[in-house]
XYZ file of C-alpha atoms in Angstrom:
676
model
C 0.000 0.000 0.000
C 2.833 2.406 0.925
C 4.636 1.533 -2.327
C 1.502 2.321 -4.340
C 1.070 5.650 -2.551
C 4.721 6.527 -3.162
C 4.410 5.756 -6.889
C 1.248 7.839 -7.092
C 3.035 10.758 -5.402
C 5.924 10.522 -7.877
C 3.433 10.466 -10.770
C 1.534 13.502 -9.472
C 4.756 15.441 -8.968
C 5.727 14.635 -12.554
C 2.380 15.878 -13.828
C 2.678 19.021 -11.734
C 6.102 19.791 -13.180
C 4.933 19.275 -16.737
C 1.869 21.391 -16.012
C 3.961 24.527 -15.512
C 3.349 27.417 -17.945
C 5.004 26.824 -21.322
C 5.807 28.641 -24.547
C 3.750 28.686 -27.774
C 0.665 28.859 -25.594
C 0.828 25.260 -24.598
C -0.001 25.998 -20.991
C -0.074 22.496 -19.572
C 0.725 18.912 -20.532
C -0.938 16.152 -18.550
C 0.671 12.717 -18.901
C -1.810 9.895 -18.370
C 0.419 6.905 -19.155
C 4.051 6.208 -19.926
C 5.443 2.795 -20.872
C 8.298 1.221 -22.796
C 7.616 -0.521 -26.093
C 9.062 -4.036 -26.193
C 12.196 -4.655 -28.217
C 14.583 -2.148 -29.756
C 14.373 -0.059 -32.910
C 17.712 -0.003 -34.682
C 20.196 2.579 -33.469
C 17.355 4.482 -31.755
C 17.140 1.701 -29.187
C 14.162 1.541 -26.843
C 11.062 3.625 -27.521
C 8.529 4.770 -24.988
C 4.860 5.470 -25.519
C 3.344 8.489 -23.762
C -0.352 9.343 -23.717
C -2.030 12.404 -22.297
C -3.677 15.744 -22.856
C -2.177 19.048 -23.894
C -3.923 22.285 -22.941
C -3.762 25.413 -25.118
C -4.578 29.082 -24.636
C -5.050 31.381 -27.622
C -4.881 35.154 -27.323
C -7.605 36.614 -29.612
C -5.635 39.874 -29.782
C -2.573 38.209 -31.309
C -2.396 38.810 -35.094
C -1.654 35.135 -35.749
C -4.923 34.160 -34.042
C -7.221 36.690 -35.687
C -7.629 34.297 -38.605
C -9.464 31.834 -36.295
C -13.143 32.412 -37.052
C -15.199 33.397 -33.961
C -12.241 33.181 -31.559
C -13.000 36.733 -30.429
C -16.519 35.635 -29.422
C -15.423 32.649 -27.314
C -15.294 32.534 -23.484
C -11.960 33.685 -22.024
C -9.898 32.844 -18.977
C -8.521 35.374 -16.481
C -5.696 36.241 -18.892
C -8.156 37.047 -21.676
C -7.287 33.866 -23.595
C -9.473 31.178 -25.167
C -8.743 27.636 -24.006
C -8.819 24.254 -25.767
C -7.293 20.797 -25.260
C -6.095 17.838 -27.318
C -5.495 14.181 -26.571
C -2.159 12.872 -27.827
C 0.053 9.805 -28.172
C 3.823 10.265 -28.364
C 6.313 7.618 -29.477
C 9.870 8.725 -28.748
C 13.359 7.283 -28.215
C 13.773 6.781 -24.500
C 17.387 7.885 -24.746
C 17.164 11.450 -26.086
C 20.776 11.188 -27.279
C 19.568 8.659 -29.863
C 16.798 10.897 -31.132
C 16.816 12.200 -34.709
C 15.910 15.598 -33.255
C 12.864 15.568 -35.524
C 9.171 15.061 -34.831
C 6.513 13.923 -37.270
C 3.185 15.330 -36.158
C 0.541 12.776 -37.111
C -2.471 15.046 -37.709
C -4.936 12.299 -36.915
C -7.748 11.506 -39.348
C -11.168 11.461 -37.644
C -9.427 10.611 -34.402
C -7.362 7.743 -35.829
C -3.559 7.550 -35.962
C -2.214 7.402 -39.522
C 1.590 7.071 -39.638
C 1.305 3.275 -39.588
C 1.160 3.597 -43.393
C 4.961 3.889 -43.341
C 5.422 0.511 -41.633
C 5.399 -2.947 -43.178
C 4.873 -6.246 -41.411
C 2.900 -4.809 -38.505
C 0.357 -6.769 -36.481
C -2.651 -4.444 -36.027
C -4.100 -6.605 -33.245
C -0.999 -6.326 -31.043
C -0.963 -4.245 -27.861
C 0.328 -0.647 -28.074
C 3.348 -1.632 -25.969
C 4.266 -4.532 -28.266
C 6.877 -4.064 -30.987
C 4.748 -6.245 -33.282
C 2.205 -3.415 -33.605
C 4.813 -1.290 -35.372
C 6.226 -3.864 -37.791
C 9.529 -2.743 -39.251
C 8.887 0.756 -37.764
C 10.605 2.775 -40.488
C 10.407 6.151 -38.738
C 11.221 4.783 -35.306
C 14.371 3.076 -36.567
C 15.452 6.499 -37.768
C 14.966 7.925 -34.264
C 11.964 10.042 -35.268
C 9.555 11.174 -32.556
C 5.941 10.564 -33.634
C 3.252 12.748 -32.077
C -0.359 11.819 -32.860
C -2.456 14.855 -32.037
C -6.227 15.441 -32.002
C -7.604 18.603 -33.600
C -11.192 17.753 -34.636
C -14.173 18.576 -32.412
C -16.789 16.294 -34.043
C -15.105 12.903 -33.460
C -17.624 10.693 -31.607
C -16.718 9.197 -28.214
C -14.505 6.129 -28.619
C -11.685 4.595 -26.558
C -9.722 4.068 -29.780
C -9.874 7.668 -30.996
C -8.107 10.870 -30.009
C -10.405 13.795 -29.182
C -10.221 17.581 -29.226
C -12.065 19.974 -26.932
C -12.884 23.316 -28.529
C -14.999 26.138 -27.094
C -18.429 27.127 -28.374
C -19.674 30.674 -28.850
C -23.016 32.173 -27.965
C -25.091 32.051 -24.773
C -28.733 31.595 -23.704
C -29.138 35.372 -23.596
C -27.125 36.078 -26.751
C -27.335 32.974 -28.947
C -25.443 32.772 -32.220
C -27.447 30.916 -34.834
C -26.952 29.957 -38.454
C -28.005 27.565 -41.164
C -26.389 24.143 -41.197
C -26.713 21.599 -43.992
C -26.466 17.836 -43.695
C -26.694 15.483 -46.648
C -26.412 11.738 -46.961
C -26.604 9.254 -49.829
C -28.842 6.324 -48.895
C -27.917 2.925 -50.368
C -30.022 0.769 -48.015
C -33.383 1.378 -46.414
C -33.354 3.162 -43.037
C -35.843 5.330 -41.166
C -33.312 7.489 -39.254
C -30.422 9.553 -40.584
C -27.869 11.563 -38.560
C -27.176 15.253 -38.930
C -23.468 14.525 -38.548
C -21.404 13.173 -41.443
C -22.266 9.576 -42.378
C -24.040 6.782 -40.563
C -20.721 6.087 -38.809
C -21.571 8.881 -36.420
C -19.598 12.122 -36.586
C -21.126 14.542 -34.094
C -23.535 16.975 -35.761
C -24.762 20.352 -34.602
C -28.144 19.963 -32.873
C -31.183 21.778 -34.192
C -31.880 24.970 -32.202
C -35.675 24.985 -32.551
C -37.538 22.062 -34.076
C -40.404 24.333 -35.135
C -38.202 26.838 -36.990
C -39.485 27.364 -40.542
C -35.889 27.258 -41.802
C -35.772 23.495 -41.129
C -36.283 21.736 -44.470
C -35.805 18.125 -45.616
C -35.438 17.382 -49.331
C -34.756 14.371 -51.518
C -33.289 14.185 -55.004
C -32.214 11.505 -57.466
C -28.806 12.966 -58.334
C -26.378 15.713 -57.315
C -27.790 18.250 -59.793
C -31.379 16.968 -59.790
C -34.291 19.083 -58.561
C -34.813 18.903 -54.806
C -38.218 17.607 -53.698
C -39.363 19.082 -50.372
C -40.723 16.483 -47.950
C -43.743 17.825 -46.007
C -42.807 18.855 -42.464
C -45.454 16.603 -40.906
C -43.788 13.522 -42.405
C -40.498 13.792 -40.483
C -39.123 14.957 -37.138
C -35.913 15.326 -35.189
C -35.700 11.863 -33.640
C -34.170 8.423 -34.171
C -35.142 4.795 -34.037
C -33.463 3.220 -31.012
C -34.141 -0.506 -31.165
C -37.707 -0.002 -32.346
C -38.390 2.858 -29.943
C -38.611 6.350 -31.423
C -36.570 8.747 -29.278
C -36.467 12.538 -29.694
C -32.949 13.560 -30.727
C -31.879 17.018 -31.970
C -29.008 15.434 -33.933
C -31.087 12.937 -35.958
C -33.987 12.967 -38.418
C -36.665 10.274 -38.396
C -39.256 9.502 -41.073
C -41.848 6.794 -40.419
C -42.170 5.969 -44.122
C -38.398 5.458 -44.318
C -35.602 6.845 -46.454
C -35.410 5.164 -49.862
C -32.234 3.585 -51.219
C -30.699 5.405 -54.151
C -31.796 8.864 -53.017
C -29.788 11.832 -51.773
C -31.394 13.348 -48.670
C -30.508 16.821 -47.451
C -31.510 18.604 -44.256
C -31.097 22.373 -43.916
C -31.788 23.569 -40.386
C -31.059 26.378 -37.963
C -28.498 25.553 -35.276
C -26.971 27.594 -32.467
C -23.765 27.769 -30.419
C -21.154 27.081 -33.117
C -17.814 25.536 -32.207
C -14.586 27.475 -32.754
C -13.440 24.861 -35.258
C -10.339 26.780 -36.354
C -8.841 26.293 -32.898
C -7.790 22.874 -34.224
C -5.501 24.522 -36.767
C -3.910 26.631 -34.028
C -3.514 23.593 -31.758
C -1.483 21.757 -34.405
C 0.627 24.882 -34.934
C 1.285 25.403 -31.241
C 2.090 21.770 -30.501
C 5.053 21.676 -32.859
C 6.194 25.140 -31.716
C 6.095 23.913 -28.114
C 8.249 20.888 -28.981
C 10.734 23.016 -30.933
C 11.045 26.132 -28.785
C 10.112 25.307 -25.176
C 13.095 24.089 -23.163
C 10.756 22.399 -20.660
C 8.767 20.452 -23.317
C 7.995 16.819 -22.628
C 9.964 16.063 -25.816
C 12.502 18.418 -27.437
C 13.147 18.472 -31.184
C 14.747 20.848 -33.645
C 12.679 19.993 -36.718
C 9.007 19.290 -37.316
C 7.186 17.623 -40.217
C 3.404 17.500 -40.435
C 1.810 14.406 -41.968
C -1.806 14.320 -43.099
C -3.683 11.811 -45.233
C -6.970 12.353 -47.086
C -9.003 14.568 -44.718
C -5.874 15.721 -42.906
C -3.945 16.168 -46.144
C -6.669 18.673 -47.010
C -6.232 20.082 -43.499
C -2.572 20.852 -44.301
C -3.503 22.577 -47.563
C -6.002 24.671 -45.578
C -3.361 25.322 -42.882
C -0.933 26.622 -45.510
C -3.533 28.683 -47.360
C -4.661 30.492 -44.236
C -1.109 31.134 -43.044
C -1.081 29.126 -39.819
C 2.599 28.188 -40.014
C 3.642 31.155 -37.852
C 3.097 30.848 -34.110
C 2.012 33.632 -31.726
C 5.646 34.732 -31.352
C 6.213 34.989 -35.102
C 8.340 31.816 -35.308
C 8.203 29.128 -38.005
C 6.134 26.192 -36.806
C 6.672 23.328 -39.293
C 9.797 22.782 -41.372
C 8.089 20.306 -43.694
C 4.753 18.803 -44.675
C 3.768 15.494 -46.276
C 0.377 16.144 -47.880
C -1.029 12.734 -48.766
C -4.051 12.072 -51.027
C -5.571 15.519 -50.597
C -6.070 16.078 -54.317
C -6.959 19.717 -54.911
C -9.051 20.017 -51.761
C -9.153 21.959 -48.555
C -12.111 21.643 -46.157
C -14.493 22.696 -43.404
C -11.790 23.562 -40.914
C -12.275 27.224 -40.050
C -15.693 28.743 -40.593
C -18.802 29.222 -38.469
C -20.701 25.948 -38.037
C -17.941 24.075 -39.877
C -18.182 20.285 -39.949
C -14.608 19.017 -40.370
C -15.734 15.445 -41.082
C -17.461 16.620 -44.265
C -15.549 16.030 -47.477
C -16.487 15.768 -51.155
C -16.791 12.254 -52.496
C -17.782 11.194 -56.021
C -21.358 10.392 -54.959
C -21.660 11.740 -51.435
C -21.298 14.975 -49.403
C -22.025 17.496 -52.122
C -21.298 21.234 -52.287
C -19.355 21.690 -49.043
C -16.402 24.142 -49.113
C -13.896 21.431 -49.984
C -12.898 22.090 -53.588
C -12.667 25.885 -53.641
C -10.419 28.268 -55.559
C -7.458 28.760 -55.420
C -6.092 25.261 -55.971
C -2.477 25.730 -57.114
C 0.680 26.733 -55.260
C 1.455 29.548 -57.688
C -1.062 32.245 -58.624
C -3.654 31.594 -61.325
C -6.664 33.485 -62.656
C -10.195 32.152 -62.796
C -11.540 33.936 -65.852
C -15.155 33.068 -65.039
C -15.135 34.715 -61.602
C -12.341 37.235 -62.029
C -10.539 35.866 -58.994
C -6.756 35.488 -58.732
C -4.845 33.641 -56.038
C -2.749 30.689 -54.941
C -2.685 28.145 -52.148
C 0.533 29.750 -50.875
C -0.565 33.394 -50.973
C 0.422 33.675 -47.323
C 4.059 32.539 -47.155
C 4.872 34.331 -43.903
C 6.420 31.694 -41.684
C 6.569 29.040 -44.384
C 8.691 30.452 -47.228
C 11.400 27.876 -46.474
C 9.044 25.073 -45.391
C 9.448 21.984 -47.592
C 6.210 20.441 -48.888
C 5.526 17.114 -50.606
C 2.124 16.754 -52.315
C 1.593 13.020 -52.825
C -1.471 11.566 -54.541
C -2.483 8.284 -56.121
C -4.317 7.683 -59.360
C -7.610 7.745 -57.457
C -7.231 11.422 -56.591
C -7.530 12.354 -60.271
C -10.858 10.553 -60.462
C -12.165 11.070 -56.933
C -10.475 14.256 -55.638
C -10.071 16.500 -58.733
C -6.276 16.383 -58.325
C -5.571 17.874 -61.767
C -6.789 21.246 -60.469
C -3.779 21.296 -58.112
C -1.427 21.783 -61.077
C -3.437 23.142 -64.010
C -5.105 26.480 -64.688
C -8.767 26.679 -63.599
C -9.842 26.220 -67.233
C -7.766 23.042 -67.533
C -5.762 24.267 -70.525
C -2.255 24.803 -69.127
C 0.129 23.190 -66.669
C 1.031 25.155 -63.534
C 4.234 24.459 -61.647
C 5.181 24.466 -57.983
C 7.412 26.511 -55.702
C 11.123 25.576 -55.428
C 10.419 24.356 -51.872
C 7.733 21.943 -53.101
C 7.596 18.607 -54.878
C 4.654 16.715 -56.337
C 4.517 12.949 -56.757
C 1.726 10.728 -58.012
C 1.764 6.983 -57.388
C 0.245 5.770 -60.633
C -2.839 3.539 -60.436
C -2.946 3.615 -56.610
C -6.321 3.692 -54.890
C -7.046 6.228 -52.149
C -4.618 6.422 -49.200
C -3.651 2.762 -48.685
C -3.648 -0.490 -50.658
C -6.328 -3.141 -50.448
C -5.301 -6.075 -48.283
C -3.468 -8.766 -50.254
C -4.437 -11.414 -51.196
C -7.886 -10.257 -52.224
C -10.572 -12.680 -51.024
C -12.824 -14.470 -53.484
C -15.730 -12.574 -51.938
C -14.267 -9.454 -53.562
C -14.805 -10.876 -57.045
C -17.174 -8.846 -59.235
C -19.832 -11.199 -60.519
C -19.531 -12.149 -64.185
C -15.981 -10.787 -64.520
C -12.394 -11.627 -63.644
C -12.168 -8.361 -61.660
C -11.923 -7.818 -57.902
C -13.125 -4.923 -55.744
C -10.036 -3.322 -54.242
C -6.692 -2.211 -55.658
C -3.760 -3.945 -53.895
C -0.957 -1.992 -55.600
C 1.544 -1.726 -52.760
C 1.861 2.058 -52.701
C 3.262 2.047 -49.187
C 6.720 1.149 -50.574
C 6.844 4.385 -52.563
C 5.445 6.311 -49.589
C 8.277 5.033 -47.388
C 10.874 6.217 -49.896
C 9.205 9.618 -50.208
C 8.944 10.219 -46.467
C 12.616 9.281 -46.102
C 13.457 11.791 -48.836
C 11.451 14.555 -47.135
C 13.195 13.931 -43.809
C 16.582 14.208 -45.525
C 15.517 17.413 -47.301
C 14.376 18.996 -44.045
C 17.274 17.838 -41.879
C 20.343 17.884 -44.108
C 19.208 19.758 -47.209
C 19.524 16.751 -49.524
C 17.506 17.441 -52.669
C 14.667 14.954 -53.173
C 13.844 13.296 -56.502
C 12.332 15.594 -59.140
C 8.558 15.891 -59.118
C 6.799 13.185 -61.119
C 3.144 13.529 -62.077
C 0.969 13.526 -65.221
C 0.911 16.794 -67.168
C -0.722 18.285 -70.233
C 2.690 18.841 -71.792
C 3.483 15.117 -71.576
C -0.017 14.316 -72.921
C -0.635 12.199 -69.817
C -3.681 14.201 -68.697
C -6.960 13.648 -70.554
C -10.685 14.246 -70.149
C -12.391 11.200 -68.652
C -14.612 10.874 -71.716
C -11.482 10.654 -73.905
C -9.738 7.982 -71.839
C -8.877 4.927 -73.990
C -9.358 1.984 -71.698
C -8.536 -1.556 -72.806
C -11.436 -3.876 -73.604
C -11.973 -6.171 -70.612
C -14.921 -8.587 -70.864
C -18.110 -7.574 -69.015
C -16.383 -4.755 -67.138
C -17.822 -1.233 -67.642
C -15.402 1.653 -67.248
C -15.499 4.969 -65.417
C -16.442 8.099 -67.335
C -17.698 10.453 -64.601
C -15.059 11.723 -62.143
C -15.803 13.738 -59.020
C -16.963 17.152 -60.195
C -16.204 20.399 -58.307
C -18.251 23.520 -59.024
C -17.878 27.207 -58.378
C -19.975 27.756 -55.248
C -21.525 30.861 -53.716
C -21.951 30.629 -49.936
C -23.176 34.197 -49.513
C -21.727 37.686 -48.927
C -20.072 36.890 -45.579
C -18.152 33.832 -46.769
C -14.827 35.754 -46.867
C -15.324 36.271 -43.104
C -16.031 32.554 -42.596
C -19.812 32.784 -42.294
C -22.200 30.896 -44.581
C -25.504 32.608 -45.392
C -26.640 30.408 -48.300
C -27.505 26.762 -47.620
C -27.449 25.045 -49.979
C -24.970 27.269 -51.793
C -25.655 28.550 -55.279
C -23.940 26.211 -57.721
C -22.161 27.819 -60.651
C -20.045 26.532 -63.519
C -18.042 23.331 -63.109
C -14.267 23.191 -63.085
C -12.700 20.919 -65.740
C -11.319 17.686 -64.269
C -8.576 15.715 -65.990
C -7.393 12.157 -65.291
C -4.229 10.178 -65.943
C -3.898 8.617 -69.379
C -3.546 4.817 -69.315
C -1.374 2.363 -71.210
C -2.623 -0.615 -73.255
C -3.046 -2.637 -70.066
C -5.101 0.102 -68.413
C -2.506 1.274 -65.888
C -1.826 4.970 -65.311
C 0.965 6.873 -67.021
C 2.873 9.937 -65.904
C 3.597 9.224 -62.249
C 5.683 6.831 -60.157
C 5.089 3.487 -61.842
C 5.624 0.917 -59.121
C 6.912 -2.579 -59.818
C 3.308 -3.760 -60.340
C 3.139 -1.548 -63.453
C 6.707 -2.057 -64.671
C 6.319 -5.849 -64.598
C 2.538 -6.092 -65.009
C 0.406 -9.118 -64.216
C -2.827 -7.167 -63.880
C -4.684 -3.952 -64.491
C -4.824 -1.721 -61.427
C -7.683 0.728 -61.835
C -7.556 3.378 -59.078
C -11.361 3.708 -59.299
C -14.330 1.428 -58.739
C -17.889 1.824 -59.985
C -21.033 1.667 -57.850
C -22.118 -1.434 -59.723
C -24.748 -3.436 -57.861
C -25.756 -0.483 -55.663
C -29.227 1.028 -55.489
C -28.543 3.887 -57.911
C -25.892 5.707 -59.934
C -24.130 2.533 -61.055
C -22.100 4.574 -63.542
C -20.689 6.781 -60.766
C -17.621 6.078 -58.669
C -17.623 4.318 -55.334
C -15.678 6.211 -52.705
C -11.959 5.592 -52.276
C -11.595 2.042 -53.663
C -9.986 0.698 -56.839
C -10.338 -2.410 -59.014
C -7.912 -5.274 -59.721
C -8.164 -7.321 -62.944
C -5.575 -10.075 -63.609
C -4.295 -10.357 -67.163
C -5.381 -13.380 -69.242
C -3.030 -16.249 -68.513
C -2.589 -17.513 -72.051
C -3.114 -16.306 -75.598
C -5.913 -18.845 -75.907
C -7.620 -17.313 -72.864
C -7.218 -13.825 -74.309
C -8.699 -14.764 -77.676
C -11.571 -16.708 -76.122
C -12.646 -13.752 -73.969
C -11.749 -11.053 -76.527
C -9.661 -9.262 -73.949
C -7.552 -6.569 -75.626
C -4.784 -6.747 -73.031
C -1.706 -8.908 -73.581
C -1.560 -12.305 -71.903
C 0.931 -13.223 -69.199
C 2.184 -15.959 -71.524
C 3.008 -13.477 -74.294
C 4.674 -11.010 -71.931
C 6.941 -13.420 -70.073
C 6.537 -17.043 -71.005
C 8.126 -18.250 -67.779
C 8.434 -17.365 -64.110
C 12.186 -16.810 -64.395
C 11.719 -14.299 -67.208
C 9.064 -12.516 -65.163
C 11.252 -12.298 -62.052
C 14.135 -10.978 -64.149
C 11.801 -8.183 -65.278
C 10.852 -7.565 -61.632
C 14.512 -7.294 -60.666
C 15.172 -4.758 -63.417
C 12.133 -2.754 -62.306
C 13.115 -2.639 -58.640
C 16.682 -1.663 -59.551
C 15.366 1.246 -61.613
C 13.068 2.387 -58.814
C 15.951 2.331 -56.322
C 18.077 4.437 -58.687
C 15.230 6.947 -59.025
C 14.835 6.923 -55.208
C 11.216 5.810 -55.326
C 12.039 2.511 -53.581
C 14.285 2.042 -50.566
C 17.043 -0.546 -51.098
C 15.887 -2.438 -48.008
C 12.383 -2.724 -49.516
C 13.472 -4.564 -52.661
C 12.793 -8.017 -51.107
C 9.261 -6.942 -50.108
C 8.546 -5.709 -53.633
C 9.927 -8.909 -55.179
C 8.066 -11.176 -52.759
C 4.761 -9.450 -53.525
C 5.206 -9.886 -57.265
C 6.264 -13.492 -56.817
C 3.087 -14.095 -54.838
C 0.920 -12.415 -57.493
C 2.510 -14.687 -60.092
C 1.817 -17.766 -57.976
C -1.862 -16.826 -57.692
C -2.532 -15.568 -61.214
C 0.429 -16.618 -63.381
C 1.335 -19.801 -65.188
C 2.976 -21.562 -62.209
C 6.131 -22.391 -64.097
C-alpha cells in the first residue's frame, strides 16, 4: 500500500512539473500513461509510448490568431485567452541522445492515428506496448519522434480515438445561430439519418428549434437533380433506437423510411457554433512547443506535419490560411507530407464548420472542400475574375518543404488535376522551389487493399476484384525518407513526377482509352467540383446560403492509361513495370441502389491479365496475356529485378524494400500466373 502511494506521489509530482506554464501557448501537458515498447528499434534503441492531454490558450488579440473564425466571441480565462485541449500519443526514443531531433506530427484523421502507413509487417491486433504493432517501424528506426495529435471537435466518443475539446460561442441570452446543412446518400433502407457526417456517427450540430421554418428536408435523385421538399409533418428530429422512437436534436426520423438510391438533405437552424479553427492553431502550437520550449515533454529541432486524405486537405487549408507562424512569429513546421488531398481543402475554419465533411464522387455534395485557389502559384479564374494561390500567405513558411503526394484515385475522386493546371484546364502550372509533387500511378485512395484479395471481392460475371492492392506504401516510405533528408540535411529529393498536359498524360475522362476487358464497364464520370456561392459573408467565414448557389463546373482531368489500363505519368511501381494485372484506381457503384455509372468512394479495381493467348482470344480481352509477356516465371522475375533496380536508382524505392517488392510480385505470379 505504501509503495503504491509513493508511486502515485511521484506520478503527481511529474504531472505538476509538466503542467507549468510553457511557450507557444501550450499551458499544460498532462501525462496519463508512460510505458516502454518491447524490443529495440535499430540505433534508436528503446522507444517509450506516452499518452495524455495538452492544454492550449489562444490570445484573440494576437495577429496570428485573428484568422481563427469566432475566436474573439469565445469565453476567455482570467488572462483574456481562449482555451482548448487535445489528446495525444507520443512515441519517442527513450534515450534522447539517440533521437533524430525531428518530430513527425501525425495530424490524426477522424481521431485515428495514420503514420502506420509507413510501416510494413505490422500486427494491427498487437498491444500498443508490443513491438509487433509497429512492424519494421521505419520512422522509429530512424529515431523520429511521432506525435499523434487530435484537432477535430466532431469525433464521436470512442476509446480508440483521439479527441479535441474546442470552445463554443453564444449564450442563452445572446445565442449565435446559423443555417447548417447535412446530406447523406442512402444505399439501403433506413428510417433514421444523422445530422453529422455519415451513418458512422460524426457529431452533428443539434437543431436549435424544431419548429423553426428554416428546417427543411429534401430528396433528389442525383447531385444536380431538382430537390423535392418532404412535407414537415412527415419527419421529425428523432431516431429509431431498437424499435423505440426517441427525440434527438441530432437525428432525423421519417416513419415511411428513407429510400435507397436517393440523396437526402436537411437544412436547419443551429446555435452555439464551435470554434473549429482552434484545431488549426492547436497543431501549430504543438510543434512550436516541442521546438522552442526548453521544458517540453519532448525536445526536437525539426518538425514535419503528416496528413492523409481529410488531414492532407487540413494541411492545404493550414498553408492557405497562413497558420505556419506561431504567436511569437516563429516558423512552426519545417516540412509537410500532404497525402491524397487532391486539390481540396475543407471545413476547418468557418462558423458551423463540420470538419468530417468532405467531397466524395457520390456523397457529401457542395461543401467548401474544392474551392479556388487550388495551385501553389497564382492563377486566374476567368469566369469569376478571382486570382490567387494556395501559398498566398508565405509568412512563416517560405522555407518550409512540402511534398504533395497523390495516387491515381485522386484524379478521379479528388479533382487532383486542379492542383497543377489552370482553372480552365488548358495549361500546366508548376510548384514553388520548396515543393515537390509525386503521383503513385494507379494507386487507390490512401492505402492499398489487403493482399491477397478474397474471393468474396470478385465482381460477378468478370475476372475483376473490388479493391486495388498496388503496394503504394513502398513508394510512400521512400518519399517520407526523402522529405526527412531534405528537411534535416538539405539533400535534394527526386524531381517531381506527375501527369501533365505537356506530356499528354492528362486527358478528359470521356477521352480515356481503356482496354477492352470482358463484361467490365469503365469509369467516365469523375468527381466534379463547381464554383460555389456561400453568400456575402463567406470571406469572413460565415455561410448565409444553404445550400450554396452552384455555378459553372471546373474541368477535371485524369491520368492517361497504357494498353493494359494502368496509369501513365507518375511513379510506376513494380506492379506496373512488370505487369500481371490492371490496377484501376477507381471502382464503380455497380450493384448499388442507384448511380451505377458513378464512382464508389476511395476504392480501386484489380483485374488479372489473361493467362494464355488462348484465354485472351476466347474472352476477346484486348490486353496482352501473361504468356506473351513473359513465357516463364524466371523471365518474369528478371523483369521484376530490373524494375526494382530502376526504382531504387530513381529513389522511389528504398534498397531495403526490394525483397518486399519482389516477394509481392512473386506471390501475385503464384496466384494468377502460369505456375512455371
